[in-house]
Amino acid sequence: MSFILALDQGTSSSRSIVFDDAGQMVAMAQREFRQIYPQPGWVEHDPEEIWQTQLATAREAIAKAGLAARDIKAIGITNQRETTVVWNRRTGQAIHHAIVWQDRRGEPLCAQLREQGSAEQIRRSTGLVVDAYFSATKIRWILDHVKGAHIAAAHGDLAFGTVDAWLLFKLTGGRVHATDVSNASRTMLFDIRHNVWDRELLKLLHVPDSLLPAVHPSSHVYGETDAALLGASIPVAGMAGDQQSALFGQACFKAGLAKNTYGTGCFMLMHTGDQFRLSENGLITTATAQVGVAPGAAGAAPDGRPDSRSNGRPTGQPNGQPNCRPEFAFEGSVFIGGAVVQWLRDGLHAIKASSEVQALAESVPDAGGVMFVPAFTGLGAPYWDAQARGAIVGLTRGSTVAHIARAALESIAFQSAALLLAMGRDAAGSGGSAPPLAVSELRVDGGACVNDLLMQFQADLLGIPVVRPKVIETTALGAAYLAGLATGVWRNLEELEALWQVDRRFHPTLPRERAQDMMAGWARAVRQATAT
């Protein structure tokens, strides 16, 4: 039997999970770390604390599994995306706290980019909307505000990376500075149609290319760990941003397959195949986790053809391109998903523990006309309204805390339904040579997917089955799959598809007319939350 260690570095905790070659969890360890809030709208992490907690959980998970490092075939890394670290290549020390994906300090620069008409150029190269969510403006902020950073960067002394690249650098003792295509696609600097750093965008954002990591396929042997860290050298053979990793872990390898992760926020991705499509309905286009192809195979990056967009930097191939076929997904992000339950607990004090919310919500037959729009930090896709604020509408004298709790749970499903409806419109009306796509089921994962009431309501709103797999730790599983493919634990995607197993299917029971009326009610509530 072979074992894979998945490092799952999230926004609030670092986890490590050992999987066997049947895709089953063997052991897990988890440690939380500090959230740093220097001022309203700013969120930071200590990169060294991220590294130390991740290393500690890796050691703990291996020990819990009763294994030694020599028993681990490979390591896969999955990570909170967009979060930005800049460090000194020689000392291996970060020059500033990591700026977290939730951080909004880059908004003034984003506004400047929009005002000067750069949004469409950025969108057509990266697939992204101009937003402080992504890494580019975070890099600029660090360079502009850390004394001597611009000069050090110009001399090639600094390195930038999302958290995957930071962990890889530390694991390999500073020998490897690299990322994968899925994480690179979240920087707002990467041309996802050609899998290269975009020279024009680097110039536009004043980001030196000397900062950038090499880019490889998501399934790729990046390097080996220092033996002293875990007790033996282990290949690091898979990396992907958390949501693309979850899409891979859900075996959504083909166009039209979609997954939704229910965590603090909700992240829905639909695989759209190898043709680049731009959304007309408020979504972004992103690179999926990509498997390398053999040199000379169909779709491989042709050797010897220079590409000016890569700035001549090595990114896995002589021409600056990683050796994989570009593949894409539509993505929509809900900023407040499961976090609304935390607000019920910590803000409203309606429950003492998050696990109590389902029983409270089920104590009433429905939400009694109450709609809860949890726009605590604005609204993400498909609305993209940073000024929206939370609203509870439809209250009457008969409304109780149970109705509010049910409306809070339902808000997660309403927001996710709005995303899938937007994806459906984009997939059906893409035009050009891209074929129309249809989603026949939604695969779900994340902590809140264990809530049966929420999953049933989600199926009722969507009118398609909602499918919960037996292994819901699909983010870590995706990283394990990627690492296992690169090291021969699994031979191909067909073997991985056979490992994916269903725990429960939630079939829609609500008449479509009633579901459409409820979505119209949700749209009215959103308009009230976004009214200025």
Coordinates of C-alpha atoms in Angstrom, one line a residue:
M1 CA 0.0 0.0 0.0
S2 CA 1.2 3.5 -0.8
F3 CA 0.6 6.6 1.3
I4 CA 0.4 10.3 0.3
L5 CA 0.7 13.2 2.7
A6 CA -1.5 16.2 1.8
L7 CA -0.7 19.6 3.3
D8 CA -3.9 21.6 3.4
Q9 CA -2.9 25.2 4.3
G10 CA -6.2 27.1 4.9
T11 CA -7.2 30.6 6.0
S12 CA -7.6 29.8 9.7
S13 CA -5.7 26.6 10.2
S14 CA -3.0 24.3 8.8
R15 CA -3.9 20.7 8.4
S16 CA -2.1 17.6 7.2
I17 CA -3.9 14.4 6.1
V18 CA -2.4 11.0 5.2
F19 CA -4.3 9.2 2.5
D20 CA -3.8 5.6 1.3
D21 CA -3.8 4.5 -2.3
A22 CA -7.6 3.9 -2.2
G23 CA -8.1 7.6 -1.5
Q24 CA -9.2 7.0 2.1
M25 CA -8.1 9.1 5.1
V26 CA -5.6 7.4 7.4
A27 CA -4.8 10.2 9.8
M28 CA -5.2 13.9 10.2
A29 CA -3.7 16.7 12.3
Q30 CA -4.7 20.4 12.5
R31 CA -3.5 23.6 14.2
E32 CA -5.0 27.0 14.1
F33 CA -2.9 30.2 13.8
R34 CA -3.4 33.9 14.5
Q35 CA -5.5 36.2 12.4
I36 CA -4.0 39.7 12.4
Y37 CA -6.2 42.7 11.8
P38 CA -4.0 45.9 11.6
Q39 CA -7.0 48.1 10.7
P40 CA -10.5 47.6 9.3
G41 CA -10.4 45.8 6.0
W42 CA -6.9 44.5 6.5
V43 CA -6.1 40.9 7.2
E44 CA -2.6 39.4 7.7
H45 CA -1.0 36.2 8.7
D46 CA 2.5 35.5 10.0
P47 CA 4.3 33.5 7.3
E48 CA 6.6 31.8 9.8
E49 CA 3.6 30.8 11.9
I50 CA 2.0 29.3 8.7
W51 CA 5.2 27.3 8.1
Q52 CA 5.7 26.1 11.7
T53 CA 2.0 25.0 12.1
Q54 CA 2.1 23.2 8.7
L55 CA 5.4 21.4 9.6
A56 CA 4.1 20.4 13.0
T57 CA 0.8 19.0 11.6
A58 CA 2.8 17.1 8.9
R59 CA 4.9 15.4 11.6
E60 CA 1.9 14.7 13.8
A61 CA -0.2 13.2 10.9
I62 CA 2.6 10.8 9.9
A63 CA 3.0 9.8 13.6
K64 CA -0.8 9.3 14.0
A65 CA -0.8 7.1 11.0
G66 CA 1.9 4.9 12.6
L67 CA 4.2 5.6 9.7
A68 CA 7.7 6.9 9.1
A69 CA 8.7 9.5 6.5
R70 CA 10.2 6.7 4.3
D71 CA 6.7 5.2 4.1
I72 CA 5.3 8.4 2.4
K73 CA 5.4 8.2 -1.4
A74 CA 4.9 11.9 -2.0
I75 CA 3.6 15.2 -0.7
G76 CA 0.8 17.2 -2.2
I77 CA 0.2 20.9 -1.2
T78 CA -3.1 22.8 -1.4
N79 CA -3.5 26.2 0.0
Q80 CA -5.5 29.4 0.6
R81 CA -5.2 31.2 -2.7
E82 CA -4.2 34.8 -3.5
T83 CA -2.6 35.3 -0.1
T84 CA 0.7 36.9 -0.8
V85 CA 4.1 36.4 0.7
V86 CA 7.3 38.3 -0.2
W87 CA 10.6 37.0 1.3
N88 CA 14.3 37.4 1.1
R89 CA 15.8 34.6 -1.1
R90 CA 19.0 34.4 1.0
T91 CA 17.7 34.5 4.5
G92 CA 14.4 32.7 3.8
Q93 CA 12.6 35.3 5.9
A94 CA 9.4 37.2 4.9
I95 CA 9.9 40.9 4.6
H96 CA 6.2 41.6 5.7
H97 CA 3.3 39.6 7.1
A98 CA 1.4 37.7 4.4
I99 CA -1.5 39.8 3.0
V100 CA -4.5 37.5 3.1
W101 CA -7.0 37.1 0.2
Q102 CA -9.7 38.8 2.2
D103 CA -7.6 41.9 2.6
R104 CA -9.0 45.1 0.9
R105 CA -6.0 47.5 1.0
G106 CA -5.4 47.1 -2.7
E107 CA -8.8 48.6 -3.6
P108 CA -7.4 52.1 -4.4
L109 CA -5.0 50.7 -6.9
C110 CA -7.8 48.5 -8.4
A111 CA -9.9 51.7 -8.7
Q112 CA -7.0 53.4 -10.5
L113 CA -6.7 50.4 -12.9
R114 CA -10.4 50.5 -13.7
E115 CA -10.4 54.2 -14.2
Q116 CA -7.5 54.1 -16.7
G117 CA -9.4 51.4 -18.7
S118 CA -7.2 48.4 -17.9
A119 CA -9.9 46.1 -16.7
E120 CA -10.7 44.5 -20.0
Q121 CA -7.0 43.9 -20.8
I122 CA -6.6 42.2 -17.5
R123 CA -9.8 40.2 -17.9
R124 CA -8.9 38.9 -21.4
S125 CA -5.5 37.7 -20.2
T126 CA -6.1 36.4 -16.7
G127 CA -9.9 35.7 -16.8
L128 CA -10.3 37.8 -13.6
V129 CA -12.1 40.9 -12.7
V130 CA -9.9 43.7 -11.3
D131 CA -10.3 43.3 -7.5
A132 CA -8.1 43.5 -4.4
Y133 CA -9.0 39.8 -3.8
F134 CA -6.1 38.8 -6.1
S135 CA -2.4 38.9 -5.5
A136 CA -1.1 41.6 -7.8
T137 CA -2.1 44.7 -5.8
K138 CA -0.9 43.0 -2.6
I139 CA 2.6 42.5 -4.1
R140 CA 2.6 46.2 -5.1
W141 CA 1.6 47.3 -1.6
I142 CA 4.4 45.4 0.0
L143 CA 7.0 46.7 -2.5
D144 CA 5.7 50.3 -2.0
H145 CA 5.5 50.1 1.8
V146 CA 8.5 48.0 3.0
K147 CA 11.6 50.1 3.1
G148 CA 14.1 49.1 0.5
A149 CA 11.8 46.5 -1.1
H150 CA 11.8 48.0 -4.6
I151 CA 15.7 48.1 -4.7
A152 CA 16.0 44.6 -3.3
A153 CA 13.5 43.3 -5.8
A154 CA 15.4 45.1 -8.7
H155 CA 18.6 43.3 -7.5
G156 CA 16.8 39.9 -7.6
D157 CA 17.0 39.5 -3.8
L158 CA 13.3 39.0 -3.2
A159 CA 10.8 36.2 -4.0
F160 CA 7.1 36.4 -4.3
G161 CA 4.8 33.4 -3.8
T162 CA 1.3 32.4 -2.9
V163 CA 1.3 30.1 0.2
D164 CA 2.1 27.0 -1.9
A165 CA 5.3 28.5 -3.2
W166 CA 6.3 29.7 0.4
L167 CA 5.8 26.2 1.8
L168 CA 7.7 24.6 -1.1
F169 CA 10.6 27.0 -0.6
K170 CA 10.7 26.1 3.1
L171 CA 10.3 22.4 2.6
T172 CA 13.1 22.2 0.1
G173 CA 15.5 24.3 2.1
G174 CA 15.3 27.3 -0.3
R175 CA 16.3 25.2 -3.3
V176 CA 13.0 25.5 -5.2
H177 CA 11.0 28.6 -6.0
A178 CA 8.0 27.5 -8.0
T179 CA 4.2 27.4 -8.1
D180 CA 1.6 25.6 -10.2
V181 CA -0.7 27.0 -13.0
S182 CA -3.8 27.1 -10.7
N183 CA -2.2 29.3 -8.1
A184 CA -0.4 31.5 -10.8
S185 CA -3.9 32.1 -12.3
R186 CA -5.0 33.8 -9.1
T187 CA -2.3 36.5 -9.2
M188 CA -3.9 38.8 -11.8
L189 CA -0.5 38.6 -13.6
F190 CA -0.7 35.3 -15.4
D191 CA -2.0 34.7 -19.0
I192 CA -4.1 31.6 -18.5
R193 CA -4.7 31.0 -22.2
H194 CA -1.0 30.4 -22.8
N195 CA 0.2 29.5 -19.3
V196 CA 2.8 32.3 -19.1
W197 CA 3.4 35.4 -16.9
D198 CA 2.0 38.3 -18.8
R199 CA 4.8 40.8 -19.6
E200 CA 2.4 43.7 -20.2
L201 CA 0.6 43.2 -16.9
L202 CA 3.9 43.0 -15.0
K203 CA 4.8 46.4 -16.5
L204 CA 1.3 47.8 -15.8
L205 CA 1.5 46.8 -12.1
H206 CA 5.2 47.6 -11.7
V207 CA 6.0 44.1 -10.5
P208 CA 9.6 43.0 -11.4
D209 CA 9.7 39.6 -13.1
S210 CA 12.7 38.7 -10.8
L211 CA 10.2 38.2 -8.0
L212 CA 8.2 35.5 -9.8
P213 CA 8.2 31.7 -9.2
A214 CA 8.7 29.2 -12.0
V215 CA 5.3 27.7 -13.1
H216 CA 4.8 23.9 -13.5
P217 CA 1.8 21.6 -14.0
S218 CA -0.1 20.9 -10.8
S219 CA 0.9 17.3 -10.9
H220 CA 4.7 17.5 -11.1
V221 CA 7.8 16.5 -9.1
Y222 CA 8.9 20.0 -7.8
G223 CA 11.7 18.8 -5.6
E224 CA 12.4 16.9 -2.4
T225 CA 12.1 17.9 1.2
D226 CA 15.1 18.3 3.4
A227 CA 15.5 15.0 5.2
A228 CA 15.9 16.7 8.6
L229 CA 12.4 18.1 8.5
L230 CA 10.4 14.9 8.5
G231 CA 13.0 12.2 8.8
A232 CA 13.6 11.4 5.1
S233 CA 13.5 13.2 1.8
I234 CA 10.0 13.0 0.3
P235 CA 9.1 14.2 -3.3
V236 CA 6.8 17.2 -3.4
A237 CA 4.8 16.2 -6.4
G238 CA 1.5 18.0 -6.4
M239 CA 0.3 21.6 -5.8
A240 CA -3.0 23.4 -6.5
G241 CA -5.0 26.2 -5.0
D242 CA -7.6 24.9 -2.6
Q243 CA -10.7 25.3 -4.9
Q244 CA -9.1 23.9 -8.0
S245 CA -7.8 21.1 -5.8
A246 CA -11.3 20.4 -4.5
L247 CA -12.5 20.3 -8.1
F248 CA -9.9 17.7 -8.9
G249 CA -10.6 15.8 -5.7
Q250 CA -14.3 15.6 -6.7
A251 CA -13.2 13.9 -10.0
C252 CA -14.6 16.9 -12.0
F253 CA -12.1 16.3 -14.9
K254 CA -14.5 16.9 -17.7
A255 CA -16.4 20.0 -19.1
G256 CA -19.8 20.4 -17.4
L257 CA -18.9 18.9 -14.0
A258 CA -19.3 21.3 -11.1
K259 CA -18.6 21.4 -7.4
N260 CA -19.4 23.7 -4.5
T261 CA -17.3 23.9 -1.4
Y262 CA -19.2 25.1 1.7
G263 CA -16.8 26.6 4.1
T264 CA -16.4 30.0 5.6
G265 CA -17.3 31.2 2.2
C266 CA -18.6 29.1 -0.7
F267 CA -16.6 28.5 -3.9
M268 CA -18.3 27.0 -6.9
L269 CA -16.3 25.9 -9.9
M270 CA -17.5 24.3 -13.2
H271 CA -15.0 22.7 -15.5
T272 CA -15.4 24.2 -19.0
G273 CA -12.8 22.2 -20.8
D274 CA -9.8 23.4 -22.9
Q275 CA -11.5 26.4 -24.5
F276 CA -11.1 29.8 -22.9
R277 CA -14.5 31.4 -22.2
L278 CA -15.2 34.7 -20.5
S279 CA -18.2 35.1 -18.3
E280 CA -21.0 37.6 -19.2
N281 CA -22.7 37.0 -15.9
G282 CA -20.3 38.2 -13.2
L283 CA -18.1 35.1 -12.9
I284 CA -14.4 34.7 -13.4
T285 CA -12.5 32.3 -15.5
T286 CA -9.7 30.4 -13.8
A287 CA -7.1 27.7 -14.6
T288 CA -7.9 24.3 -13.3
A289 CA -5.4 22.0 -11.7
Q290 CA -3.5 20.6 -14.7
V291 CA -1.7 17.3 -15.2
G292 CA 1.6 17.4 -17.2
V293 CA 1.9 15.8 -20.6
A294 CA 4.8 13.9 -22.0
P295 CA 7.2 16.0 -24.2
G296 CA 6.2 15.7 -27.8
A297 CA 2.7 14.6 -27.0
A298 CA -0.3 16.3 -28.5
G299 CA -0.9 19.5 -26.6
A300 CA 2.6 19.7 -25.1
A301 CA 4.3 23.0 -25.1
P302 CA 6.5 23.0 -28.3
D303 CA 10.2 23.4 -27.5
G304 CA 12.3 26.1 -29.0
R305 CA 9.5 28.6 -29.7
P306 CA 10.2 31.8 -27.8
D307 CA 7.3 33.6 -26.1
S308 CA 7.9 37.2 -25.1
R309 CA 5.2 37.1 -22.5
S310 CA 7.3 34.8 -20.3
N311 CA 10.0 37.4 -20.0
G312 CA 12.5 34.6 -20.6
R313 CA 11.9 33.2 -17.1
P314 CA 12.1 29.5 -16.7
T315 CA 8.6 28.2 -16.0
G316 CA 9.0 24.5 -16.6
Q317 CA 9.8 24.5 -20.3
P318 CA 12.6 26.1 -22.4
N319 CA 10.0 28.5 -24.0
G320 CA 8.8 29.5 -20.5
Q321 CA 5.6 27.4 -20.6
P322 CA 4.7 24.5 -18.2
N323 CA 4.3 21.3 -20.0
C324 CA 0.5 20.9 -19.7
R325 CA -2.6 21.6 -21.7
P326 CA -4.5 24.7 -20.5
E327 CA -7.9 23.8 -19.0
F328 CA -10.4 26.2 -17.5
A329 CA -13.3 26.6 -15.1
F330 CA -15.9 29.2 -14.4
E331 CA -15.7 30.2 -10.7
G332 CA -18.0 32.2 -8.4
S333 CA -17.2 33.1 -4.8
V334 CA -19.6 33.7 -1.9
F335 CA -17.8 35.7 0.7
I336 CA -20.1 34.7 3.6
G337 CA -21.2 31.1 3.6
G338 CA -20.7 29.1 6.8
A339 CA -19.5 32.3 8.5
V340 CA -23.2 33.3 8.8
V341 CA -23.6 30.5 11.3
Q342 CA -20.6 31.8 13.2
W343 CA -22.4 35.2 13.3
L344 CA -25.6 33.6 14.7
R345 CA -23.4 32.1 17.5
D346 CA -21.0 34.9 18.2
G347 CA -22.9 38.0 17.2
L348 CA -26.6 37.3 17.7
H349 CA -25.9 34.6 20.5
A350 CA -28.8 32.6 19.0
I351 CA -26.9 29.3 19.5
K352 CA -24.0 28.2 21.7
A353 CA -22.4 26.0 19.2
S354 CA -22.5 25.9 15.4
S355 CA -23.7 22.3 15.5
E356 CA -27.0 23.5 17.0
V357 CA -28.1 25.5 14.0
Q358 CA -29.8 22.7 12.1
A359 CA -32.0 21.7 15.0
L360 CA -33.0 25.4 15.6
A361 CA -33.7 25.9 11.9
E362 CA -35.8 22.7 11.7
S363 CA -37.9 23.8 14.7
V364 CA -40.0 25.9 12.2
P365 CA -41.4 24.6 8.9
D366 CA -39.9 27.4 6.8
A367 CA -38.3 30.8 7.1
G368 CA -41.7 32.5 7.5
G369 CA -41.0 35.0 4.7
V370 CA -37.7 36.1 6.2
M371 CA -34.7 36.6 3.9
F372 CA -31.2 37.1 5.2
V373 CA -28.6 38.6 2.9
P374 CA -25.2 38.2 4.8
A375 CA -23.3 40.9 2.9
F376 CA -21.1 41.6 5.9
T377 CA -18.1 42.3 3.7
G378 CA -19.9 43.1 0.5
L379 CA -21.2 40.6 -2.1
G380 CA -19.0 38.5 -4.3
A381 CA -20.0 36.8 -7.6
P382 CA -22.2 37.3 -9.5
Y383 CA -23.0 40.7 -7.9
W384 CA -19.5 42.1 -7.2
D385 CA -20.8 44.9 -4.9
A386 CA -18.2 45.9 -2.3
Q387 CA -20.5 48.4 -0.8
A388 CA -23.4 46.0 0.0
R389 CA -24.2 45.4 3.6
G390 CA -26.0 42.6 5.5
A391 CA -29.8 42.8 5.6
I392 CA -32.6 40.8 7.2
V393 CA -35.9 41.5 5.4
G394 CA -39.4 40.2 5.7
L395 CA -39.6 40.4 9.5
T396 CA -43.1 40.4 11.1
R397 CA -44.3 40.2 14.7
G398 CA -44.4 36.4 14.2
S399 CA -40.8 36.2 13.3
T400 CA -38.6 34.3 15.8
V401 CA -34.9 33.6 16.1
A402 CA -35.6 30.2 14.6
H403 CA -36.9 31.9 11.4
I404 CA -33.8 34.0 11.3
A405 CA -31.6 30.9 11.8
R406 CA -33.4 29.1 9.0
A407 CA -33.1 32.1 6.7
A408 CA -29.4 32.3 7.5
L409 CA -28.9 28.7 6.4
E410 CA -31.0 29.2 3.4
S411 CA -28.9 32.3 2.4
I412 CA -26.0 29.9 1.8
A413 CA -28.1 28.0 -0.7
F414 CA -29.6 31.1 -2.3
Q415 CA -26.1 32.6 -3.0
S416 CA -24.9 29.3 -4.3
A417 CA -27.9 28.9 -6.6
A418 CA -27.3 32.4 -8.0
L419 CA -23.8 31.3 -8.9
L420 CA -24.9 28.1 -10.7
L421 CA -27.6 29.9 -12.6
A422 CA -25.0 32.5 -13.7
M423 CA -22.8 29.6 -14.8
G424 CA -25.6 28.0 -16.7
R425 CA -26.3 31.2 -18.6
D426 CA -22.6 31.5 -19.5
A427 CA -22.2 27.9 -20.5
A428 CA -25.3 27.9 -22.6
G429 CA -24.7 31.3 -24.3
S430 CA -20.9 31.2 -24.8
G431 CA -21.1 31.4 -28.5
G432 CA -18.1 31.0 -30.8
S433 CA -16.7 27.6 -31.2
A434 CA -17.1 26.6 -27.6
P435 CA -19.9 24.0 -27.2
P436 CA -22.8 24.7 -24.8
L437 CA -22.5 23.0 -21.4
A438 CA -25.1 21.6 -19.1
V439 CA -24.7 20.8 -15.4
S440 CA -26.7 17.6 -14.4
E441 CA -25.6 17.5 -10.8
L442 CA -23.7 19.5 -8.2
R443 CA -21.0 17.8 -6.2
V444 CA -20.5 19.2 -2.7
D445 CA -17.8 19.3 0.0
G446 CA -16.6 21.4 2.9
G447 CA -17.8 21.5 6.5
A448 CA -21.3 22.7 5.9
C449 CA -22.2 20.0 3.4
V450 CA -22.9 17.6 6.3
N451 CA -26.0 19.7 7.0
D452 CA -28.8 17.7 5.4
L453 CA -31.3 20.5 5.7
L454 CA -29.0 22.8 3.7
M455 CA -28.2 20.2 1.1
Q456 CA -31.9 19.4 0.5
F457 CA -32.8 23.0 0.2
Q458 CA -29.9 23.5 -2.3
A459 CA -31.2 20.7 -4.5
D460 CA -34.7 22.1 -4.3
L461 CA -33.5 25.6 -5.5
L462 CA -31.4 24.2 -8.3
G463 CA -33.7 21.5 -9.6
I464 CA -30.8 19.0 -10.0
P465 CA -29.3 16.4 -7.6
V466 CA -26.8 17.6 -5.0
V467 CA -24.2 14.8 -4.5
R468 CA -22.2 14.4 -1.3
P469 CA -19.2 12.1 -1.6
K470 CA -18.0 9.7 1.1
V471 CA -14.8 11.6 1.5
I472 CA -15.7 15.3 2.0
E473 CA -12.1 16.4 2.5
T474 CA -11.8 16.8 -1.2
T475 CA -9.4 19.8 -1.1
A476 CA -6.7 17.7 0.5
L477 CA -7.7 14.6 -1.5
G478 CA -7.2 16.6 -4.7
A479 CA -3.6 17.5 -3.7
A480 CA -3.0 13.8 -2.8
Y481 CA -4.3 12.7 -6.2
L482 CA -2.0 15.2 -8.0
A483 CA 1.0 14.0 -6.1
G484 CA 0.1 10.4 -6.6
L485 CA -0.3 10.8 -10.3
A486 CA 3.2 12.3 -10.6
T487 CA 4.8 9.5 -8.7
G488 CA 3.0 6.5 -10.1
V489 CA 0.6 5.7 -7.3
W490 CA -2.2 6.1 -9.8
R491 CA -1.7 5.8 -13.6
N492 CA -4.5 8.0 -15.0
L493 CA -7.6 10.0 -14.3
E494 CA -9.8 7.0 -15.0
E495 CA -8.4 5.3 -11.9
L496 CA -9.2 8.4 -9.8
E497 CA -12.7 8.5 -11.2
A498 CA -13.2 4.9 -10.0
L499 CA -12.2 5.9 -6.4
W500 CA -14.9 8.7 -6.1
Q501 CA -17.8 7.3 -4.1
V502 CA -21.2 8.8 -3.2
D503 CA -22.4 9.1 0.4
R504 CA -25.8 10.6 -0.4
R505 CA -27.8 12.1 -3.3
F506 CA -30.3 14.9 -2.5
H507 CA -33.0 15.0 -5.1
P508 CA -35.1 18.1 -5.7
T509 CA -38.6 17.8 -4.3
L510 CA -39.8 21.4 -4.7
P511 CA -41.9 22.4 -7.8
R512 CA -39.8 24.4 -10.2
E513 CA -42.4 27.3 -10.1
R514 CA -42.0 27.6 -6.3
A515 CA -38.2 27.5 -6.6
Q516 CA -38.3 30.2 -9.2
D517 CA -40.6 32.3 -6.9
M518 CA -38.1 31.9 -4.0
M519 CA -35.2 32.9 -6.2
A520 CA -37.1 36.0 -7.3
G521 CA -37.7 36.8 -3.6
W522 CA -34.0 36.4 -3.0
A523 CA -33.2 38.8 -5.8
R524 CA -35.5 41.4 -4.2
A525 CA -33.7 41.0 -0.9
V526 CA -30.4 41.5 -2.6
R527 CA -31.6 44.7 -4.2
Q528 CA -32.5 46.0 -0.8
A529 CA -29.0 45.1 0.6
T530 CA -27.3 46.8 -2.3
A531 CA -29.4 49.9 -2.4
T532 CA -27.4 53.1 -1.8

